[in-house]
Structures are given as C-alpha cells and as structure tokens.
Amino acid sequence: MGAVVGTLTMQTKQRRPSRDKVDDDLEMTVVCHRPEGLEQLEAQTNFNKRELQVLYRGFKNECPSGVVNEETFKQIYSQFFPHGDASAYAHYLFNAFDSGHSGSIKFEDFVTALSILLRGSTREKLQWTFNLYDINRDGYINKEEMTDIVSAIYDMMGKYTYPALKTDTPKQHVEAFFQKMDKNRDGVVTLDEFILSCQEDDNIMRSLQLFENVM
Amino acid sequence: MAAGVAAWLPFARAAAIGWMPVANLPMPIAPTDKNKRQDELIVLNVSGRRFQTWRNTLDRYPDTLLGSSEKEFFYNEETREYFFDRDPDVFRSILNFYRTGKLHYPRYECISAYDEELAFFGIIPEIISDCCYEEYKDRKRENAERLMDDLEDSKDSKLPNMTFRETMWRAFENPHTSTMALVFYYVTGFFIAVSVITNVVETVPCGSTPNQRDVPCGERYTVAFFCMDTACVMIFTVEYLMRLFAAPSRYRFMRSVMSIIDVVAILPYYIGLVMTDNEDVSGAFVTLRVFRVFRIFKFSRHSQGLRILGYTLKSCASELGFLLFSLTMAIIIFATVMFYAEKGSSSSKFTSIPASFWYTIVTMTTLGYGDMVPKTIAGKIFGSICSLSGVLVIALPVPVIVSNFSRIYHQNQRADKRRAQKVQKARLARMRISKTGSSNAFLHSKRNGMLNQALELTGSTGEDRHLNKTTSLIESQHHHLLHCLEKTTNHEFVDEQLFEQSYLESALQSLPSRSPSLSSQEGITGTCCSRRAKRGSRPSSEAHKPSHMHPHTHNLQELSAIHIQCGEQRTLNTSRSSLNMRPDESGGLNCKSSSQVTTAIISIPTPPTNNSPTSPEAPPNLASNSSAGVVKVSAL
C-alpha cells in the first residue's frame, strides 16, 4: 500500500533511451518509498505514535530515499564500532532485518524488527535471534553458521584487544555455545533447543531485558 | 562515533540482543536517562531571527557549543529560548550542519567573518564538506597572502641587532630599504646597461679610415673600449664578491641562478686576460666574448617581469618539450619527403635531408624566406601541406604556455603547490585524529566510567565528584554498547601501545611449571583476598599478590577459561573493593573472580589513601577490567 516504487521505476525505465551508466546511477536514487500510515504501523508494532515519529525522523535523515540498502546499512553500523570491522555482522543483521529478502530494508521492516527486539516477549526475541543465527534459514543452526556469526562478532573488536585475539578464539567460543545449547548432541541447534537453553540461563534472560529502555 | 548516525543508536543497541545468547558473561547495566526528556523543540534566537530544531539534532555533535552544555550559558529564562548575538545568515549554514551533517561555505560570505562564527560555535573548519572546501581554502589563502603583504609593507623598519652582514644582505635583496641600497641598485643597473651598449657598439663600423675598409669601433678605439670593459667588470666583480660575503648561506648563493649569471658575465674577461694574443686559442677567445652578452640577464634582478618569464619557461618545461618534440618529428618527416620529391629536379637546392631541414623549418614557422623553393609539382604539393601543418603544430602548445604565464603572474605558483599538499595532508590528519578521538573516547571513558561507578557505589562525595564528567547520554549509551561487545567476546578494547605492550609481555613470559601451584595458590590468595576485603589493608602482602599472579596470567589465557586481569604492582584498596564485588551468577565460580574484582578497582586514585602506596595514574587496561573480573564459564 505504501510502496510507490512500482509505478515510478516503470515509467523511468520506459523513458530511458540510452543505456548510460551515469543515468542509471542517477535514476536509482530517485526510487522513493513511503511507509504505511502512522496508525497502521502503530497497530502492527508495539510502539506508540511518538516513538514511531522519532524513529522515522532518524531513519529518513540517514536514508532520504526511504529504503536502506546493504551498503548504507553496513556503513551506518560500522560507525558504531570504529575499532574493528563491523561489515560481516552487519551483513547478517541486514538479512535478519530484511524479512522479505528484497535486498533493501524499508521502514516497516525496520520498525517491525525493532518492535520485536525492544518490546517483544522473550520468546519473540529469542526467535528473532535464532533467525539471525540461522543464516540459510533451514531451521537449524549448525557449527559453521555459528562460527561465521561468532567470527563476525569478534571482527568487530578489531585488532587491539586485551588479551590478544587468537585465531581459534571464535572456534572455542562456538564450542562453548554448542555445549550449552545442543541438548541432544546432534551437532545442530533447533529453535526449541535454543529457546529452552536460553531460558535456563539467567544471564541471557537478564541481558535480554537490558535494552528495554532504549526508546 | 559520527554524530550523524546518533539517531540509529537505538537500532544498534537493539541489534545487540543478537549477541546475548553467545555471550557467557553478564552484561553491564545500561545507562539510564536520568532526566528523561522527550525530544523537544528548542528555539534558537540569533539576533532576532528564530530558528527551531529538535534537541536531538543539536546533540549530534557534542563537542560543539550547541551540542554541549555550553549553550546553557545563553539560555534566556524569560523567553525560554537560547539567544545568540551573532550573525543570523552565517548561523543558517551552521544549523544546517547539525541537520544534514555537512558544513557548507556560502560563497558570498566573507572568509574571516565565517571563520569567526565557526570558532564561536566550536566547529573546526576542516569538516567543511568537499563541495565547498576548495573555495574555502582558496579564499583563506588569498586572505592570508593579503595580510602577509600588508605585514611586509609595514615591516620596513630595521630590526635591531642586525649584523653588518645581515644588513648588507637585506640591502642587496630589497633595494628600497635604505638609500645606500638604492644608490647601489641604480649604479649596478647603469653599469650593466653601459656594458651591454659597449658590447653592441664595439661591432658597429664607425668612421672610415684612409684604408678603404670600415673598421668596427672596437678595433678603432681599442683602448677606450678596453678601459670601459675593465671598469664594468671590476664593478661586477666587486658586486659579486660583496654578495657572496653577505649571503647567509654561501653555498646556496653560489648555486643560485643569478650568481651563475654573474659569474658567466665576468669570467670571459678574466679568461681573456689570462689568454693573451695566442693565435691558437684566439678562436676560443672570440667565442668567449659572446658570453659577455649574458650580462644582460643581470637585469633580471631589476625586473620582476623578467623573473616571471623565467619561471614560466621553467614551469612550462613539459609543454615546451612537447612543442620541440612534435616540431622535430614534423621537420624530419617533411624534410625527407621534400628531399625525395625534389630529387628529380635539376639544380635543386635540396641536396640532402639535413639541407631540407632549413626549408622545412622556415616553411613551418611561416617565415618563407624563399632561398629554397621546391620546383617539382610533387614538391610544391608537399610544401603546401608542410606550411599548413606548421601552423597547427606551433599553434597548439602556445596557448598553454601563455595561460601558464598569466597564471604565474597572478599567483605564487610554487609556494601554492607545496602549501596545498601540506594543507591537504594536515586536513586529513586532523580528520583522522578526530575520528580516532571517538574511539579513544571509549577507552578514556571506560576509565572514567569505572571511576564513576565505584564512586556511586561507595557513595563518596568530595572532590572525586567533579571527575564525574557529563558525557552525553548518547555517548554513554554508545559506550555501554561497546562494553556489551567486550563482554560478549570476553576481550577488551585497548589502544595500540597497550596492545603491543601486552603482546610483548605474553611473548616474554612463559612459566608453565608454576601453573599447578597456581590454582592452589589462587585459592589461597582468593580466600585471603576475601578475608582481607573485610579487614584492613595490608600493603605488603597485597603487593606480592599481583606479582605472583602476573606471570601466570598469560598461561591461563591459553586455557581461555579464566580471564585474569592482573595489574602491575597495584595495591588494594579494600574498602572499595569489597563493595565492588559482584555476586557471580555462573556456576563454578571460585574466589578468583572476587580477587579479580578487587584487584581491578584499586587503580582509582583515591584521596583518602591509606598506607597503600597507590600510584596516581591508573593503567587503563586495569581500570577497565572491573567487571571483566568475572569468571567465564568454560568448557573445560
């Protein structure tokens, strides 16, 4: 309903006589997306109007075209972690946010994910996290996926850490994780195992509530 | 952290939930917004013009006036707005900087007025965005040059305590500084002119003598000319020697172009003196006299235009080189063609290809003397092609040279280039510093943050309170986020030097044999520690503990089970440490954690120091570790 993308791009595509690359680049930025109305978003998420307003202002400021593509997303996320390289983790985050797999995050996706993370129930949060870890979306987290994620997290630390990062630190971290999470020792973690293990761990439970007051 | 994305900080913090299941340590407490304000509009009244913006917009750049608490000084209680008695037009660009993250320089604005406004609002000019930065720098440079010129004009007064040598040098370089210098300047100029005219007149045939041959004046009045020449050369020699004496760097002076010209001007005379009428070398002697014409170049000290011409030619060396090369190519081609075209005709002047060079050059430069003309039809055709192409080949590089000349005439080109390179480097360096400043800010605030937490826990008032810096909420939230990342990975951010330090230490230290005893010893010290925590401090035993633990720290790291952070010879301050002991939730916790916690906090310089010899500054890796002292549950 909110997407104006279709008609706009269709028209510009037809009008374009020459395949000039510069024109292509210029036209890409014309693509604009407007989100659904405020009331609808308020109904769909757990935010109130004022919070949505603040969120949208920040979103629109950084992305005037109304959508975030992966490059911009990585840039924005990297600015919070100047020490290391946040692009790998940002990539996984992007895929987690981009629930429609469209290659760009619209404001609705953004707000939906934030609503889960900040105002959702514990189960919803854990489910979202499971989706983040499950890179290929097959319903299982295996060791390779987890290693990727953990390596990405360690990449954000950068080079200058104490104690110095060793090459097998992520692997050991993943081992520890699987020890805790993989109850039936079958080498993969399913959603239920994940949620169960997390619920047993007070640390994790407490830390999930940590960002309640972010807005 | 770039302030432009401060609005995305809530998102980044929310995304941090993705780390939580991976982390094994409890996370630090999130900073709360103590005075929880909703985002509100604030009014900025700049000399009557009201600007309104969200408070968050201004908070994006906390190191400027509007972003920090400094603006509270300008708050007007009655009208509930911030009043600034500054230029509203310039303020527009400044406020747009907060809104868009880009600082633009309006062209119609005076450079010094703009600089003043930027300085007032605490914004460094280096962040002017690229679209306007060139313009800004050009204007600034022009202004600086103008100021410098004014300064130099007013700087004519003689500096005190100048040695005679320095005075002389200054007189030589700036003739208008004193009357003597001016006199000297004109005298040398006169003699240069005299010398040149003498050289010219020497060759004029003057007067007819009884023998029917016109002799040049030089041979008729040999003695007179010789005396004139001698006088001039003597003046030049004296001048050169005086300059050499007065020069601050003689070596550099001798290498300069002007001094070489001087030497070349007077050398032929001396060589001529030495070589008397020796028939063998008279030919060379005649050649040497040619060099006397170089005296005319001495005029370039007197003429600015001549110097600029010289600079132009030097700077256009590449264009001149191209001109020469293309001309040479064309000459060779056409000379060859003309030679073979004219080979057939009889009595042709084009006897060889080099002989045709003369024709080609004369034709291409459109001189056309007519001493050599092609006679065959083919020759004429190629000759016309040659003259047409000549116009093109010569006309192309010439405008470049001309524009170069005009450019140099209006600017000081060499100094500009050097300065521009330096400026660009300096600008990038400053931006890099401000970027690393943001990452250093985290490390810095970790130290302060721990300090603050400890203070809060102990509830101590007093002069330590003032250390409680008011970092903006955004900054504290960002630091909390980085802290959570540290907890997740169980490693800490340190800066480069400490990283290298610890790296070296870990490379040096390897005492595996003591590790078995360590665990037992740890247990003992741990319990001792906790016991000590309740009692008073005992500096001596405490001082030992860190030194014991230190060598083993790195062994245990390899197990990656326990993250012991041991400070260098830190002493305990037990009263604080006990309060900082956090109950650890993970199973398998032993006393080590508490010992770590206690060790960590001690680095705070506490005023009520008991007899513990605490050194005043805190090693950052230690202070930051207060909560990292918790044991990580390992898979061992």
PDB file of N, CA, C and O in Angstrom, chain B residues 315-364:
ATOM      1  N   SER B 315      58.402  26.398 -15.688  1.00  0.00           N
ATOM      2  CA  SER B 315      57.242  25.591 -15.330  1.00  0.00           C
ATOM      3  C   SER B 315      56.602  24.961 -16.545  1.00  0.00           C
ATOM      4  O   SER B 315      55.941  23.941 -16.442  1.00  0.00           O
ATOM      5  N   CYS B 316      56.760  25.618 -17.701  1.00  0.00           N
ATOM      6  CA  CYS B 316      56.179  25.031 -18.899  1.00  0.00           C
ATOM      7  C   CYS B 316      57.133  24.106 -19.581  1.00  0.00           C
ATOM      8  O   CYS B 316      57.021  23.885 -20.788  1.00  0.00           O
ATOM      9  N   ALA B 317      58.087  23.618 -18.841  1.00  0.00           N
ATOM     10  CA  ALA B 317      59.096  22.788 -19.475  1.00  0.00           C
ATOM     11  C   ALA B 317      58.465  21.642 -20.245  1.00  0.00           C
ATOM     12  O   ALA B 317      58.905  21.311 -21.339  1.00  0.00           O
ATOM     13  N   SER B 318      57.409  21.067 -19.714  1.00  0.00           N
ATOM     14  CA  SER B 318      56.815  19.920 -20.405  1.00  0.00           C
ATOM     15  C   SER B 318      56.152  20.357 -21.699  1.00  0.00           C
ATOM     16  O   SER B 318      56.267  19.675 -22.724  1.00  0.00           O
ATOM     17  N   GLU B 319      55.460  21.498 -21.650  1.00  0.00           N
ATOM     18  CA  GLU B 319      54.812  21.942 -22.892  1.00  0.00           C
ATOM     19  C   GLU B 319      55.841  22.314 -23.932  1.00  0.00           C
ATOM     20  O   GLU B 319      55.698  22.007 -25.128  1.00  0.00           O
ATOM     21  N   LEU B 320      56.904  22.986 -23.476  1.00  0.00           N
ATOM     22  CA  LEU B 320      57.959  23.344 -24.415  1.00  0.00           C
ATOM     23  C   LEU B 320      58.607  22.096 -24.994  1.00  0.00           C
ATOM     24  O   LEU B 320      58.919  22.034 -26.188  1.00  0.00           O
ATOM     25  N   GLY B 321      58.803  21.131 -24.131  1.00  0.00           N
ATOM     26  CA  GLY B 321      59.385  19.885 -24.600  1.00  0.00           C
ATOM     27  C   GLY B 321      58.504  19.228 -25.642  1.00  0.00           C
ATOM     28  O   GLY B 321      58.985  18.729 -26.664  1.00  0.00           O
ATOM     29  N   PHE B 322      57.199  19.251 -25.384  1.00  0.00           N
ATOM     30  CA  PHE B 322      56.282  18.655 -26.362  1.00  0.00           C
ATOM     31  C   PHE B 322      56.350  19.409 -27.682  1.00  0.00           C
ATOM     32  O   PHE B 322      56.355  18.801 -28.767  1.00  0.00           O
ATOM     33  N   LEU B 323      56.380  20.741 -27.579  1.00  0.00           N
ATOM     34  CA  LEU B 323      56.457  21.550 -28.790  1.00  0.00           C
ATOM     35  C   LEU B 323      57.695  21.190 -29.595  1.00  0.00           C
ATOM     36  O   LEU B 323      57.643  20.973 -30.810  1.00  0.00           O
ATOM     37  N   LEU B 324      58.802  21.132 -28.899  1.00  0.00           N
ATOM     38  CA  LEU B 324      60.056  20.818 -29.569  1.00  0.00           C
ATOM     39  C   LEU B 324      60.013  19.449 -30.226  1.00  0.00           C
ATOM     40  O   LEU B 324      60.413  19.267 -31.376  1.00  0.00           O
ATOM     41  N   PHE B 325      59.482  18.496 -29.467  1.00  0.00           N
ATOM     42  CA  PHE B 325      59.450  17.129 -29.979  1.00  0.00           C
ATOM     43  C   PHE B 325      58.570  17.007 -31.213  1.00  0.00           C
ATOM     44  O   PHE B 325      58.948  16.386 -32.213  1.00  0.00           O
ATOM     45  N   SER B 326      57.401  17.611 -31.122  1.00  0.00           N
ATOM     46  CA  SER B 326      56.493  17.482 -32.271  1.00  0.00           C
ATOM     47  C   SER B 326      57.055  18.208 -33.476  1.00  0.00           C
ATOM     48  O   SER B 326      56.935  17.741 -34.613  1.00  0.00           O
ATOM     49  N   LEU B 327      57.681  19.366 -33.220  1.00  0.00           N
ATOM     50  CA  LEU B 327      58.293  20.084 -34.328  1.00  0.00           C
ATOM     51  C   LEU B 327      59.398  19.248 -34.967  1.00  0.00           C
ATOM     52  O   LEU B 327      59.496  19.168 -36.202  1.00  0.00           O
ATOM     53  N   THR B 328      60.219  18.653 -34.148  1.00  0.00           N
ATOM     54  CA  THR B 328      61.312  17.837 -34.676  1.00  0.00           C
ATOM     55  C   THR B 328      60.775  16.697 -35.540  1.00  0.00           C
ATOM     56  O   THR B 328      61.269  16.447 -36.641  1.00  0.00           O
ATOM     57  N   MET B 329      59.735  16.056 -35.026  1.00  0.00           N
ATOM     58  CA  MET B 329      59.134  14.974 -35.799  1.00  0.00           C
ATOM     59  C   MET B 329      58.656  15.461 -37.150  1.00  0.00           C
ATOM     60  O   MET B 329      58.955  14.883 -38.194  1.00  0.00           O
ATOM     61  N   ALA B 330      57.921  16.576 -37.099  1.00  0.00           N
ATOM     62  CA  ALA B 330      57.357  17.081 -38.348  1.00  0.00           C
ATOM     63  C   ALA B 330      58.465  17.513 -39.303  1.00  0.00           C
ATOM     64  O   ALA B 330      58.381  17.272 -40.522  1.00  0.00           O
ATOM     65  N   ILE B 331      59.496  18.131 -38.753  1.00  0.00           N
ATOM     66  CA  ILE B 331      60.594  18.595 -39.611  1.00  0.00           C
ATOM     67  C   ILE B 331      61.244  17.417 -40.312  1.00  0.00           C
ATOM     68  O   ILE B 331      61.488  17.455 -41.534  1.00  0.00           O
ATOM     69  N   ILE B 332      61.503  16.391 -39.555  1.00  0.00           N
ATOM     70  CA  ILE B 332      62.184  15.245 -40.165  1.00  0.00           C
ATOM     71  C   ILE B 332      61.312  14.627 -41.248  1.00  0.00           C
ATOM     72  O   ILE B 332      61.773  14.315 -42.355  1.00  0.00           O
ATOM     73  N   ILE B 333      60.017  14.492 -40.918  1.00  0.00           N
ATOM     74  CA  ILE B 333      59.131  13.876 -41.909  1.00  0.00           C
ATOM     75  C   ILE B 333      59.104  14.700 -43.184  1.00  0.00           C
ATOM     76  O   ILE B 333      59.322  14.195 -44.300  1.00  0.00           O
ATOM     77  N   PHE B 334      58.853  15.977 -43.041  1.00  0.00           N
ATOM     78  CA  PHE B 334      58.696  16.796 -44.241  1.00  0.00           C
ATOM     79  C   PHE B 334      60.003  16.986 -44.985  1.00  0.00           C
ATOM     80  O   PHE B 334      60.019  17.056 -46.216  1.00  0.00           O
ATOM     81  N   ALA B 335      61.082  17.053 -44.236  1.00  0.00           N
ATOM     82  CA  ALA B 335      62.370  17.216 -44.917  1.00  0.00           C
ATOM     83  C   ALA B 335      62.654  15.996 -45.781  1.00  0.00           C
ATOM     84  O   ALA B 335      63.109  16.117 -46.931  1.00  0.00           O
ATOM     85  N   THR B 336      62.354  14.835 -45.221  1.00  0.00           N
ATOM     86  CA  THR B 336      62.568  13.617 -46.011  1.00  0.00           C
ATOM     87  C   THR B 336      61.696  13.622 -47.261  1.00  0.00           C
ATOM     88  O   THR B 336      62.171  13.351 -48.385  1.00  0.00           O
ATOM     89  N   VAL B 337      60.454  13.975 -47.037  1.00  0.00           N
ATOM     90  CA  VAL B 337      59.528  13.957 -48.191  1.00  0.00           C
ATOM     91  C   VAL B 337      59.974  14.951 -49.259  1.00  0.00           C
ATOM     92  O   VAL B 337      60.015  14.644 -50.460  1.00  0.00           O
ATOM     93  N   MET B 338      60.336  16.146 -48.813  1.00  0.00           N
ATOM     94  CA  MET B 338      60.742  17.168 -49.784  1.00  0.00           C
ATOM     95  C   MET B 338      62.004  16.736 -50.516  1.00  0.00           C
ATOM     96  O   MET B 338      62.131  16.971 -51.730  1.00  0.00           O
ATOM     97  N   PHE B 339      62.903  16.132 -49.775  1.00  0.00           N
ATOM     98  CA  PHE B 339      64.154  15.733 -50.424  1.00  0.00           C
ATOM     99  C   PHE B 339      63.865  14.756 -51.560  1.00  0.00           C
ATOM    100  O   PHE B 339      64.360  14.916 -52.686  1.00  0.00           O
ATOM    101  N   TYR B 340      63.063  13.750 -51.248  1.00  0.00           N
ATOM    102  CA  TYR B 340      62.813  12.757 -52.279  1.00  0.00           C
ATOM    103  C   TYR B 340      61.917  13.304 -53.378  1.00  0.00           C
ATOM    104  O   TYR B 340      62.001  12.889 -54.528  1.00  0.00           O
ATOM    105  N   ALA B 341      61.089  14.258 -53.035  1.00  0.00           N
ATOM    106  CA  ALA B 341      60.247  14.838 -54.086  1.00  0.00           C
ATOM    107  C   ALA B 341      61.077  15.693 -55.030  1.00  0.00           C
ATOM    108  O   ALA B 341      60.826  15.727 -56.244  1.00  0.00           O
ATOM    109  N   GLU B 342      62.054  16.410 -54.488  1.00  0.00           N
ATOM    110  CA  GLU B 342      62.855  17.320 -55.299  1.00  0.00           C
ATOM    111  C   GLU B 342      64.091  16.650 -55.873  1.00  0.00           C
ATOM    112  O   GLU B 342      64.913  17.306 -56.518  1.00  0.00           O
ATOM    113  N   LYS B 343      64.222  15.370 -55.600  1.00  0.00           N
ATOM    114  CA  LYS B 343      65.454  14.728 -56.048  1.00  0.00           C
ATOM    115  C   LYS B 343      65.561  14.757 -57.562  1.00  0.00           C
ATOM    116  O   LYS B 343      66.641  14.902 -58.135  1.00  0.00           O
ATOM    117  N   GLY B 344      64.406  14.648 -58.176  1.00  0.00           N
ATOM    118  CA  GLY B 344      64.448  14.546 -59.625  1.00  0.00           C
ATOM    119  C   GLY B 344      64.871  15.843 -60.292  1.00  0.00           C
ATOM    120  O   GLY B 344      65.596  15.842 -61.285  1.00  0.00           O
ATOM    121  N   SER B 345      64.433  16.966 -59.751  1.00  0.00           N
ATOM    122  CA  SER B 345      64.663  18.210 -60.495  1.00  0.00           C
ATOM    123  C   SER B 345      66.131  18.578 -60.447  1.00  0.00           C
ATOM    124  O   SER B 345      66.838  18.328 -59.492  1.00  0.00           O
ATOM    125  N   SER B 346      66.533  19.213 -61.538  1.00  0.00           N
ATOM    126  CA  SER B 346      67.937  19.608 -61.626  1.00  0.00           C
ATOM    127  C   SER B 346      68.115  20.897 -60.854  1.00  0.00           C
ATOM    128  O   SER B 346      67.181  21.659 -60.637  1.00  0.00           O
ATOM    129  N   SER B 347      69.346  21.141 -60.514  1.00  0.00           N
ATOM    130  CA  SER B 347      69.739  22.349 -59.796  1.00  0.00           C
ATOM    131  C   SER B 347      68.819  22.569 -58.598  1.00  0.00           C
ATOM    132  O   SER B 347      68.340  23.673 -58.347  1.00  0.00           O
ATOM    133  N   SER B 348      68.590  21.495 -57.910  1.00  0.00           N
ATOM    134  CA  SER B 348      67.721  21.629 -56.756  1.00  0.00           C
ATOM    135  C   SER B 348      68.561  21.970 -55.540  1.00  0.00           C
ATOM    136  O   SER B 348      69.681  21.500 -55.373  1.00  0.00           O
ATOM    137  N   LYS B 349      68.051  22.857 -54.761  1.00  0.00           N
ATOM    138  CA  LYS B 349      68.784  23.236 -53.561  1.00  0.00           C
ATOM    139  C   LYS B 349      68.708  22.163 -52.495  1.00  0.00           C
ATOM    140  O   LYS B 349      69.442  22.208 -51.520  1.00  0.00           O
ATOM    141  N   PHE B 350      67.783  21.234 -52.679  1.00  0.00           N
ATOM    142  CA  PHE B 350      67.555  20.200 -51.637  1.00  0.00           C
ATOM    143  C   PHE B 350      68.586  19.106 -51.832  1.00  0.00           C
ATOM    144  O   PHE B 350      68.313  18.030 -52.352  1.00  0.00           O
ATOM    145  N   THR B 351      69.836  19.412 -51.454  1.00  0.00           N
ATOM    146  CA  THR B 351      70.930  18.494 -51.745  1.00  0.00           C
ATOM    147  C   THR B 351      70.915  17.289 -50.823  1.00  0.00           C
ATOM    148  O   THR B 351      71.391  16.227 -51.176  1.00  0.00           O
ATOM    149  N   SER B 352      70.429  17.457 -49.624  1.00  0.00           N
ATOM    150  CA  SER B 352      70.384  16.322 -48.697  1.00  0.00           C
ATOM    151  C   SER B 352      69.237  16.559 -47.731  1.00  0.00           C
ATOM    152  O   SER B 352      68.631  17.629 -47.723  1.00  0.00           O
ATOM    153  N   ILE B 353      68.978  15.566 -46.944  1.00  0.00           N
ATOM    154  CA  ILE B 353      67.861  15.731 -45.992  1.00  0.00           C
ATOM    155  C   ILE B 353      68.166  16.819 -44.963  1.00  0.00           C
ATOM    156  O   ILE B 353      67.330  17.700 -44.712  1.00  0.00           O
ATOM    157  N   PRO B 354      69.351  16.838 -44.386  1.00  0.00           N
ATOM    158  CA  PRO B 354      69.634  17.940 -43.466  1.00  0.00           C
ATOM    159  C   PRO B 354      69.535  19.283 -44.139  1.00  0.00           C
ATOM    160  O   PRO B 354      69.127  20.272 -43.513  1.00  0.00           O
ATOM    161  N   ALA B 355      69.902  19.325 -45.434  1.00  0.00           N
ATOM    162  CA  ALA B 355      69.742  20.608 -46.131  1.00  0.00           C
ATOM    163  C   ALA B 355      68.276  20.968 -46.228  1.00  0.00           C
ATOM    164  O   ALA B 355      67.926  22.153 -46.226  1.00  0.00           O
ATOM    165  N   SER B 356      67.402  20.003 -46.328  1.00  0.00           N
ATOM    166  CA  SER B 356      65.968  20.276 -46.400  1.00  0.00           C
ATOM    167  C   SER B 356      65.397  20.717 -45.070  1.00  0.00           C
ATOM    168  O   SER B 356      64.296  21.282 -45.036  1.00  0.00           O
ATOM    169  N   PHE B 357      66.155  20.435 -43.989  1.00  0.00           N
ATOM    170  CA  PHE B 357      65.643  20.864 -42.690  1.00  0.00           C
ATOM    171  C   PHE B 357      65.388  22.353 -42.668  1.00  0.00           C
ATOM    172  O   PHE B 357      64.360  22.827 -42.181  1.00  0.00           O
ATOM    173  N   TRP B 358      66.338  23.102 -43.240  1.00  0.00           N
ATOM    174  CA  TRP B 358      66.216  24.544 -43.215  1.00  0.00           C
ATOM    175  C   TRP B 358      64.910  24.954 -43.894  1.00  0.00           C
ATOM    176  O   TRP B 358      64.154  25.794 -43.398  1.00  0.00           O
ATOM    177  N   TYR B 359      64.645  24.368 -45.071  1.00  0.00           N
ATOM    178  CA  TYR B 359      63.421  24.700 -45.793  1.00  0.00           C
ATOM    179  C   TYR B 359      62.196  24.375 -44.941  1.00  0.00           C
ATOM    180  O   TYR B 359      61.247  25.181 -44.854  1.00  0.00           O
ATOM    181  N   THR B 360      62.217  23.219 -44.329  1.00  0.00           N
ATOM    182  CA  THR B 360      61.045  22.794 -43.561  1.00  0.00           C
ATOM    183  C   THR B 360      60.788  23.730 -42.384  1.00  0.00           C
ATOM    184  O   THR B 360      59.653  24.140 -42.147  1.00  0.00           O
ATOM    185  N   ILE B 361      61.866  24.085 -41.690  1.00  0.00           N
ATOM    186  CA  ILE B 361      61.667  24.969 -40.528  1.00  0.00           C
ATOM    187  C   ILE B 361      61.118  26.310 -40.970  1.00  0.00           C
ATOM    188  O   ILE B 361      60.177  26.856 -40.382  1.00  0.00           O
ATOM    189  N   VAL B 362      61.731  26.852 -42.014  1.00  0.00           N
ATOM    190  CA  VAL B 362      61.301  28.178 -42.476  1.00  0.00           C
ATOM    191  C   VAL B 362      59.846  28.125 -42.936  1.00  0.00           C
ATOM    192  O   VAL B 362      59.078  29.066 -42.711  1.00  0.00           O
ATOM    193  N   THR B 363      59.461  27.002 -43.546  1.00  0.00           N
ATOM    194  CA  THR B 363      58.089  26.920 -44.038  1.00  0.00           C
ATOM    195  C   THR B 363      57.103  26.697 -42.911  1.00  0.00           C
ATOM    196  O   THR B 363      56.044  27.320 -42.867  1.00  0.00           O
ATOM    197  N   MET B 364      57.480  25.826 -41.999  1.00  0.00           N
ATOM    198  CA  MET B 364      56.512  25.512 -40.934  1.00  0.00           C
ATOM    199  C   MET B 364      56.249  26.700 -40.032  1.00  0.00           C
ATOM    200  O   MET B 364      55.145  26.882 -39.533  1.00  0.00           O
TER     201      MET B 364
END
